[in-house]
Amino acid sequence: MDFDAAYHANFSRLDTAVSDWSTLLTHLKELDQEARKGLKGAADKADRQGVTAQVTREFIGNTAGEFGDALDQYAESQSAADPVKRKSRIR
């Protein structure tokens, strides 16, 4: 793509995609908090003993942690796309 084509390109789809990513990031933050406080919190407070209870707690802890990992990766992707969004609005 040459400069003229890039300069006159329509970036509205890119702007929409970045905006959608921002919305998804907000929802992912909410899910992360719910997973850590709600799901993992309930599992940690459960009054159960035995191997099955321990395995379940570990599984729930790992699953809740995956939301945090996904949030971190998504936030990195969002921050990488943000400068592109700002540049597309310059014109």
Backbone as a ProteinNet text record, in pm:
[ID]
protein_1_A
[PRIMARY]
MDFDAAYHANFSRLDTAVSDWSTLLTHLKELDQEARKGLKGAADKADRQGVTAQVTREFIGNTAGEFGDALDQYAESQSAADPVKRKSRIR
[TERTIARY]
85.1	0	89.9	61.5	142	85.1	157.3	119.5	-18.1	-44.2	-171.6	-289.1	-274.4	-380.3	-400.9	-291.8	-302.3	-364.5	-327.2	-377.7	-528.7	-577.4	-720.1	-800	-737.5	-806.7	-915.2	-1018	-1128.7	-1096.4	-1071.9	-1036.4	-1154.7	-1274.3	-1390.9	-1409.9	-1381.8	-1394.2	-1291.7	-1173.6	-1070.2	-1112.1	-1166.9	-1214.7	-1324.3	-1416.1	-1523.3	-1466.4	-1369.2	-1308.8	-1238.9	-1166.3	-1096.8	-1198.4	-1306.4	-1412.2	-1475.8	-1499.7	-1555	-1459.2	-1329.3	-1230.2	-1234.9	-1256.6	-1265.7	-1384.7	-1495.9	-1615.8	-1589.6	-1526.5	-1495.8	-1399	-1305.2	-1210.5	-1283.9	-1380.7	-1460.9	-1534.2	-1595.4	-1667.5	-1572.7	-1455.6	-1357.4	-1309.5	-1296.2	-1259.7	-1366.4	-1492.6	-1602.2	-1600.3	-1578.4	-1571.3	-1455.6	-1341.9	-1225.8	-1258	-1320.5	-1356.5	-1458.1	-1557.5	-1658.1	-1596.4	-1503	-1438.8	-1354.4	-1279.7	-1192.5	-1271.1	-1361.9	-1435	-1549.9	-1623.9	-1740.9	-1707.5	-1658.7	-1633.2	-1523.9	-1407.3	-1296.1	-1322.8	-1383.5	-1415.6	-1509	-1610.5	-1705.5	-1637.2	-1550.5	-1480.2	-1387	-1319.7	-1228.4	-1302.9	-1423.4	-1501.6	-1581.3	-1591.9	-1671.8	-1613.2	-1701.7	-1660.3	-1665.6	-1572.1	-1566.5	-1426.3	-1416.4	-1287.5	-1270.8	-1149.6	-1122.4	-1053.3	-1017.4	-942.9	-1026.2	-1152.1	-1237.8	-1252.9	-1269.7	-1283.7	-1156.7	-1042.2	-915	-894.6	-925.2	-910.5	-1004	-1125.3	-1222.5	-1175	-1124.5	-1073.2	-959.2	-868	-755.7	-803.6	-899.4	-954.1	-1020.3	-1100.7	-1168.9	-1067.3	-965.5	-859.9	-787.7	-756	-689.2	-780.2	-906.6	-1002.5	-1019.2	-1031.3	-1042.3	-916.3	-800.7	-674.7	-667.7	-734	-735.6	-803.5	-905.2	-969.2	-871.3	-791.1	-688.6	-584.9	-543.8	-447.3	-505.5	-630.6	-696.8	-709	-740.7	-751.9	-618.4	-509.8	-376.7	-342.7	-367	-336.6	-423.8	-549.7	-641.9	-605.2	-566	-526.5	-403.6	-310	-191.9	-231.5	-323.6	-369.8	-439.7	-519.7	-593	-495.8	-394.6	-300.4	-218.6	-194.4	-121.7	-207	-338	-428	-469	-457.4	-504.2	-435.8	-303.9	-242.1	-294.3	-327.3	-381.8	-517.5	-595.7	-727	-712.6	-620.4	-600.4	-555.5	-464.9	-415.5	-525.3	-617.9	-724.7	-822.5	-822.7	-914	-848.9	-723.9	-652.5	-716.9	-758.4	-814.6	-949.6
-116.7	0	123.4	212.4	334.8	440.2	549.1	652	710	739.6	801.1	708.7	580.9	485.2	474.6	473.7	467.4	595	708.7	836.7	849.4	796.2	808.1	683.9	591.4	467.7	495.6	414.4	425.6	336	399.3	325.6	307.2	330.1	320.4	178.4	78.8	-60	-89.4	-36	-54.6	15.3	134.4	209.1	131.2	71.9	-8.8	-131	-195.2	-314.2	-279.8	-170.2	-129.8	-94.5	-28.9	4.3	-122.6	-220.4	-348.6	-417	-407.2	-466.4	-398.2	-267.6	-195	-243.3	-264	-314.6	-453.9	-536.9	-672.6	-671.4	-579.5	-567.8	-534.2	-445.5	-409.8	-531.7	-608.6	-729.2	-833.8	-843.2	-939.1	-901.4	-772.5	-727.7	-769.5	-754	-793.3	-944.3	-1021.5	-1167	-1208.2	-1141.1	-1171.9	-1148.3	-1035.9	-1006.4	-1106.4	-1139	-1236.1	-1373.6	-1412	-1542.9	-1548.3	-1440.2	-1440.4	-1426.7	-1331.7	-1307	-1405.6	-1430.6	-1516.1	-1664	-1708.5	-1851.3	-1904	-1840.5	-1887.9	-1861.8	-1747.5	-1715.9	-1817.5	-1858	-1958.1	-2093.7	-2129.1	-2257.8	-2259.3	-2147.2	-2140	-2146.7	-2090.9	-2089	-2217.4	-2300.1	-2422.8	-2511.9	-2566.2	-2651.5	-2797.9	-2833.1	-2970.1	-3022.6	-3149.7	-3214.9	-3328.6	-3373.6	-3490.1	-3454.4	-3559.6	-3545	-3472.1	-3508.8	-3447.4	-3297.6	-3260.2	-3118.6	-3041.8	-3099.7	-3033.2	-3018.7	-3123.3	-3118.2	-3013	-3007.1	-2908.4	-2766.9	-2743.4	-2610	-2569.5	-2661.4	-2631.9	-2603.9	-2682.9	-2663.4	-2525.9	-2490.9	-2361.9	-2247.8	-2265.4	-2163.8	-2144.4	-2254.2	-2245.4	-2180.8	-2218.5	-2162.6	-2012.4	-1971.5	-1828.2	-1754.6	-1817.8	-1758	-1738.6	-1826.3	-1814	-1685.2	-1641.7	-1514.9	-1399.4	-1404.6	-1302	-1303	-1423.4	-1434	-1378.8	-1415	-1366.1	-1214.1	-1161.3	-1016.1	-948.1	-1002.6	-945.5	-944.9	-1057	-1066.5	-971.4	-964.3	-878	-731.1	-695.8	-557.6	-519.1	-611.7	-585.3	-562.5	-644.4	-628.4	-494.5	-457	-330.6	-212.8	-216.8	-104.6	-95.9	-207.7	-206.1	-146.1	-168.6	-117.7	26.5	75	209.5	320.8	317.6	423.2	425.4	307.5	300.1	369.4	348.7	412	564.2	613.5	758.6	815.7	748.4	797.4	798.6	702.2	696.7	811.8	878.7	990.6	1125.6	1125.9	1252.2	1332.7	1267.7	1340.4	1394.9
0	0	0	-90.7	-94.6	1.1	15.7	112.5	82	-45.1	-82.3	-48	-75.6	-43.9	106.5	181.5	327.8	383.7	326.1	374.3	353.6	241.7	209.4	248.5	316.2	354.5	457.7	454.7	549.7	670	783.1	903.7	998.6	950.9	1039.4	1091.9	1011.9	1060	1169.4	1152.8	1254.9	1383.8	1370.8	1487	1559.1	1483.7	1542.5	1612.5	1550.3	1610.6	1741.9	1744.5	1867.4	1975.1	1936.4	2031.7	2088.4	2001.5	2047.2	2144	2116.9	2205.2	2341.5	2342.9	2469.6	2551.5	2484.9	2552.4	2607.2	2526.6	2570.7	2687.9	2687.9	2798.9	2928.4	2920.2	3038	3091.5	3001.9	3044.7	3102.3	3044.3	3094.2	3233.8	3260.7	3395.2	3496	3457.2	3545.1	3570.6	3465.1	3480.3	3570.4	3555.9	3638.7	3786.1	3815.5	3954.7	4008.5	3927.6	3970.3	3993.4	3907	3921.4	4048.1	4074.1	4192.1	4322	4324.7	4449	4468	4363	4374.8	4370.9	4256.9	4235.7	4327.7	4323.1	4405.3	4553.2	4582.8	4721.2	4782.5	4707.7	4756.9	4774.5	4681.6	4692	4813	4837.4	4951.5	5084.5	5087.6	5211.4	5234.2	5132.1	5144.6	5254	5335.3	5446.9	5402.5	5317.3	5267.5	5286.2	5310.7	5333.2	5233.5	5220.5	5137.7	5007.6	4936.5	4811.8	4706.7	4693.9	4593	4619.2	4745.1	4779.5	4744.3	4772.8	4743.2	4592.6	4518.5	4372.8	4314.6	4367.3	4319.3	4347.4	4468.5	4502.8	4409.1	4383.8	4294.9	4153.2	4106.5	3972	3960.6	4059.3	4057.6	4067.1	4150.1	4159.8	4027.6	3960.7	3829.9	3726.4	3728.1	3632.5	3654.4	3780.1	3810.9	3766.4	3781.9	3738.1	3587.6	3512.9	3366.8	3322.8	3396.9	3364.2	3380.1	3484.2	3504.5	3393.9	3352.9	3243.4	3113.4	3086.3	2965.2	2969.4	3085.4	3101.7	3073.2	3124.6	3100.5	2951.7	2884.8	2741.9	2660.7	2696.8	2625.2	2645.5	2767	2795.3	2712.8	2698	2615.4	2470	2418.9	2281.4	2264.5	2363.8	2359.9	2356.6	2441.3	2446.1	2317.9	2252.4	2125.8	2014.3	2019.8	1916.2	1940.1	2061.3	2094.9	2014	1995.6	1913.7	1770.3	1716.8	1581	1578	1682.8	1690.4	1695.1	1776	1784.9	1650.7	1581.8	1453.7	1348.3	1355.2	1255.8	1271.4	1386.7	1410.6	1383.5	1345.8	1323.8	1211.8	1106.7	993.7	1023.7
[MASK]
+++++++++++++++++++++++++++++++++++++++++++++++++++++++++++++++++++++++++++++++++++++++++++

